[in-house]
């Protein structure tokens, strides 16, 4: 599974794609199968919004506590907000946050690796 992420240009907030718009919570993100061309289409659409978001890319997901979480440690931190437990998105709590906090793996997202290779 994959999800599309970016940073909102106006304030730098990490955002996720859901049905044609950007949402702030990872738990609200639209999920794409690995071979689903809709994920690549969403990424292309996001890249055509240079005044809305910066560097949209697909991230790889893994199951954690029955929910999905980014494989990459970096992407889990981005989804949770700052590492200070009293701030950011993780301060809100909930099942999606618990799944993110308990996910395992430190691999890079293939989408991010592809992004790095293009530069």
XYZ file of N, CA and C in Angstrom:
357
model
N 0.847 -1.184 0.000
C 0.000 0.000 0.000
C 0.887 1.239 0.000
N 0.309 2.322 -0.481
C 1.012 3.595 -0.536
C 0.057 4.726 -0.159
N 0.647 5.855 0.225
C -0.105 7.083 0.480
C 0.705 8.229 -0.127
N 0.034 9.290 -0.490
C 0.682 10.454 -1.075
C 0.841 11.523 -0.002
N 2.048 12.059 0.121
C 2.325 13.090 1.115
C 3.050 14.259 0.468
N 3.023 15.385 1.142
C 3.710 16.602 0.694
C 3.763 17.558 1.886
N 4.326 18.730 1.666
C 4.279 19.801 2.660
C 3.465 20.936 2.063
N 2.532 21.454 2.859
C 1.722 22.584 2.413
C 2.617 23.812 2.314
N 2.544 24.514 1.234
C 3.435 25.642 0.966
C 3.236 26.809 1.930
N 2.020 27.098 2.289
C 1.748 28.298 3.086
C 2.302 28.231 4.510
N 2.344 27.003 5.100
C 2.799 26.900 6.485
C 3.754 25.734 6.751
N 4.070 24.946 5.740
C 5.004 23.837 5.898
C 4.412 22.585 6.528
N 3.135 22.598 6.836
C 2.479 21.451 7.469
C 2.542 20.218 6.559
N 2.820 19.054 7.148
C 2.798 17.796 6.413
C 1.344 17.464 6.111
N 1.057 17.179 4.848
C -0.313 16.873 4.432
C -0.334 15.575 3.637
N -1.527 14.998 3.535
C -1.740 13.736 2.846
C -2.919 13.884 1.897
N -2.884 13.144 0.803
C -3.900 13.231 -0.241
C -5.110 12.379 0.117
N -6.293 12.945 -0.088
C -7.532 12.188 0.077
C -8.572 12.710 -0.895
N -8.900 11.891 -1.865
C -9.989 12.174 -2.811
C -9.959 13.589 -3.376
N -8.808 13.991 -3.888
C -8.717 15.269 -4.570
C -8.371 16.471 -3.720
N -8.089 16.252 -2.437
C -7.702 17.380 -1.593
C -6.669 16.937 -0.566
N -6.005 17.890 0.041
C -4.967 17.616 1.028
C -5.559 17.679 2.421
N -5.250 16.664 3.252
C -5.715 16.603 4.639
C -4.493 16.549 5.555
N -4.646 16.964 6.798
C -3.513 17.057 7.721
C -3.212 15.764 8.478
N -4.166 14.898 8.659
C -3.980 13.692 9.462
C -3.682 12.477 8.591
N -2.640 11.736 8.955
C -2.301 10.527 8.212
C -3.464 9.531 8.212
N -4.173 9.434 9.319
C -5.311 8.519 9.417
C -6.411 8.813 8.416
N -6.433 10.015 7.861
C -7.437 10.399 6.864
C -6.938 10.212 5.432
N -5.683 9.792 5.266
C -5.083 9.685 3.926
C -5.744 8.597 3.096
N -5.827 8.845 1.799
C -6.305 7.842 0.855
C -5.173 6.851 0.609
N -5.487 5.563 0.610
C -4.487 4.531 0.405
C -4.597 3.977 -1.015
N -3.445 3.683 -1.600
C -3.390 3.156 -2.954
C -2.676 1.811 -2.942
N -3.172 0.843 -3.707
C -2.453 -0.410 -3.881
C -1.156 -0.126 -4.623
N -0.154 -0.975 -4.414
C 1.158 -0.757 -5.026
C 1.089 -0.644 -6.540
N 0.218 -1.411 -7.177
C 0.131 -1.404 -8.641
C -1.012 -0.541 -9.172
N -1.620 0.270 -8.320
C -2.761 1.101 -8.701
C -2.284 2.377 -9.398
N -2.643 2.567 -10.669
C -2.224 3.786 -11.368
C -2.845 5.062 -10.790
N -3.881 4.925 -9.976
C -4.501 6.101 -9.353
C -3.535 6.802 -8.416
N -2.634 6.049 -7.778
C -1.631 6.654 -6.900
C -0.682 7.545 -7.679
N -0.223 7.054 -8.818
C 0.665 7.859 -9.661
C -0.077 9.054 -10.246
N -1.358 8.872 -10.568
C -2.157 9.992 -11.087
C -2.331 11.065 -10.014
N -2.564 10.646 -8.767
C -2.694 11.606 -7.666
C -1.377 12.342 -7.451
N -0.253 11.614 -7.535
C 1.058 12.244 -7.381
C 1.283 13.284 -8.485
N 0.928 12.935 -9.715
C 1.072 13.872 -10.828
C 0.190 15.100 -10.621
N -1.029 14.887 -10.138
C -1.925 16.014 -9.869
C -1.342 16.918 -8.785
N -0.805 16.303 -7.738
C -0.185 17.084 -6.662
C 0.994 17.901 -7.156
N 1.777 17.326 -8.066
C 2.936 18.043 -8.605
C 2.520 19.207 -9.488
N 1.282 19.204 -9.938
C 0.763 20.316 -10.726
C 0.105 21.382 -9.857
N 0.360 21.338 -8.550
C -0.166 22.332 -7.612
C 0.991 23.058 -6.924
N 1.888 23.692 -7.699
C 3.086 24.293 -7.095
C 2.801 25.459 -6.151
N 1.601 26.002 -6.177
C 1.283 27.086 -5.251
C 0.560 26.582 -4.008
N 0.362 25.254 -3.921
C -0.360 24.663 -2.792
C 0.563 23.798 -1.939
N 1.307 22.885 -2.576
C 2.180 21.955 -1.854
C 3.570 21.921 -2.487
N 4.521 21.401 -1.699
C 5.904 21.250 -2.149
C 6.255 19.767 -2.163
N 6.862 19.297 -3.238
C 7.416 17.942 -3.365
C 6.482 16.804 -2.953
N 5.334 16.655 -3.595
C 4.495 15.497 -3.274
C 5.152 14.202 -3.756
N 5.025 13.134 -2.961
C 5.574 11.836 -3.345
C 4.822 10.730 -2.610
N 4.833 9.543 -3.209
C 4.192 8.375 -2.622
C 5.115 7.732 -1.590
N 4.533 7.290 -0.474
C 5.308 6.597 0.557
C 4.781 5.171 0.712
N 5.665 4.251 1.039
C 5.300 2.855 1.268
C 4.718 2.699 2.665
N 3.720 1.825 2.785
C 3.041 1.594 4.060
C 3.148 0.135 4.480
N 3.034 -0.098 5.776
C 3.014 -1.433 6.350
C 1.891 -1.486 7.381
N 1.402 -2.684 7.663
C 0.350 -2.800 8.667
C 0.944 -2.731 10.065
N 0.247 -1.994 10.930
C 0.647 -1.855 12.326
C -0.621 -1.802 13.166
N -0.793 -2.771 14.021
C -1.967 -2.850 14.897
C -3.278 -2.789 14.103
N -3.305 -3.468 12.974
C -4.509 -3.525 12.153
C -4.752 -2.288 11.302
N -3.891 -1.289 11.405
C -3.994 -0.072 10.596
C -2.735 0.040 9.748
N -2.654 1.063 8.934
C -1.489 1.265 8.081
C -0.599 2.361 8.651
N 0.706 2.202 8.454
C 1.702 3.181 8.910
C 2.832 3.214 7.892
N 3.513 4.338 7.745
C 4.655 4.395 6.833
C 5.751 3.422 7.249
N 6.384 2.799 6.268
C 7.510 1.908 6.519
C 8.692 2.710 7.046
N 8.936 3.849 6.450
C 10.082 4.687 6.777
C 9.903 5.393 8.120
N 10.936 5.310 8.947
C 10.925 6.005 10.234
C 10.739 7.508 10.028
N 11.412 8.045 9.037
C 11.292 9.474 8.722
C 9.837 9.855 8.442
N 9.145 9.035 7.656
C 7.757 9.344 7.305
C 6.825 9.189 8.496
N 7.151 8.268 9.405
C 6.340 8.155 10.628
C 6.494 9.408 11.473
N 7.704 9.931 11.573
C 7.920 11.179 12.316
C 7.160 12.317 11.659
N 7.199 12.402 10.331
C 6.467 13.459 9.622
C 4.967 13.342 9.896
N 4.447 12.111 9.934
C 3.016 11.906 10.162
C 2.615 12.227 11.601
N 3.535 12.018 12.554
C 3.238 12.269 13.970
C 3.425 13.723 14.373
N 4.216 14.448 13.637
C 4.551 15.811 14.038
C 5.889 15.803 14.753
N 6.233 16.815 15.518
C 7.531 16.824 16.190
C 7.677 15.642 17.148
N 8.918 15.287 17.474
C 9.165 14.148 18.354
C 8.826 14.441 19.807
N 8.568 15.678 20.147
C 8.108 16.035 21.488
C 6.666 15.547 21.631
N 6.410 14.648 22.565
C 5.106 13.998 22.681
C 3.956 14.943 23.007
N 4.253 16.122 23.520
C 3.190 17.043 23.917
C 2.788 18.018 22.816
N 3.377 17.879 21.642
C 3.097 18.800 20.548
C 2.784 18.030 19.276
N 2.282 18.737 18.299
C 2.044 18.144 16.992
C 0.827 17.238 16.957
N 0.749 16.486 15.891
C -0.412 15.636 15.647
C -0.533 14.520 16.667
N 0.602 14.035 17.198
C 0.543 12.929 18.147
C -0.091 13.326 19.476
N -0.111 14.610 19.787
C -0.736 15.073 21.025
C -2.247 14.823 21.000
N -2.836 14.709 19.789
C -4.273 14.464 19.662
C -4.654 13.036 20.017
N -3.701 12.098 19.869
C -3.965 10.696 20.199
C -4.886 10.020 19.205
N -5.358 8.846 19.566
C -6.264 8.082 18.712
C -5.604 6.830 18.162
N -6.401 5.959 17.548
C -5.930 4.673 17.043
C -4.870 4.833 15.960
N -5.060 5.790 15.039
C -4.080 5.992 13.962
C -2.736 6.428 14.534
N -2.746 7.262 15.542
C -1.512 7.723 16.177
C -0.827 6.555 16.891
N -1.605 5.718 17.586
C -1.039 4.543 18.264
C -0.364 3.610 17.261
N -1.011 3.399 16.116
C -0.427 2.535 15.088
C 0.880 3.117 14.575
N 0.935 4.426 14.385
C 2.160 5.079 13.923
C 3.270 4.947 14.964
N 2.935 5.118 16.215
C 3.942 5.072 17.272
C 4.517 3.671 17.481
N 3.755 2.641 17.135
C 4.205 1.273 17.371
C 4.642 0.549 16.101
N 4.677 1.226 14.980
C 5.100 0.608 13.720
C 6.597 0.331 13.760
N 7.025 -0.655 12.984
C 8.434 -1.037 12.939
C 8.966 -0.908 11.520
N 10.277 -0.848 11.411
C 10.941 -0.778 10.114
C 11.619 0.557 9.949
N 12.719 0.549 9.260
C 13.464 1.783 9.055
C 13.830 1.963 7.596
N 13.200 1.215 6.721
C 13.521 1.308 5.302
C 13.071 2.644 4.734
N 13.739 3.056 3.698
C 13.317 4.265 3.004
C 12.096 3.959 2.151
N 11.276 4.951 1.949
C 10.156 4.824 1.034
C 10.696 4.840 -0.384
N 10.222 3.937 -1.223
C 10.726 3.903 -2.599
C 10.382 5.193 -3.331
N 9.254 5.805 -3.000
C 8.896 7.070 -3.636
C 9.910 8.153 -3.317
N 10.357 8.212 -2.086
C 11.353 9.211 -1.684
C 12.695 8.911 -2.334
N 13.071 7.635 -2.446
C 14.322 7.278 -3.101
C 14.281 7.713 -4.558
N 13.155 7.479 -5.236
C 13.023 7.910 -6.629
C 13.146 9.424 -6.732
N 12.575 10.137 -5.781
C 12.650 11.593 -5.762
C 14.116 12.041 -5.626
N 14.865 11.398 -4.757
C 16.277 11.739 -4.558
C 17.084 11.448 -5.814
N 16.811 10.339 -6.479
C 17.548 9.962 -7.684
C 17.346 10.964 -8.814
N 16.163 11.586 -8.878
C 15.861 12.515 -9.972
C 16.618 13.815 -9.842
N 17.064 14.162 -8.654
C 17.709 15.464 -8.443
C 19.147 15.455 -8.877
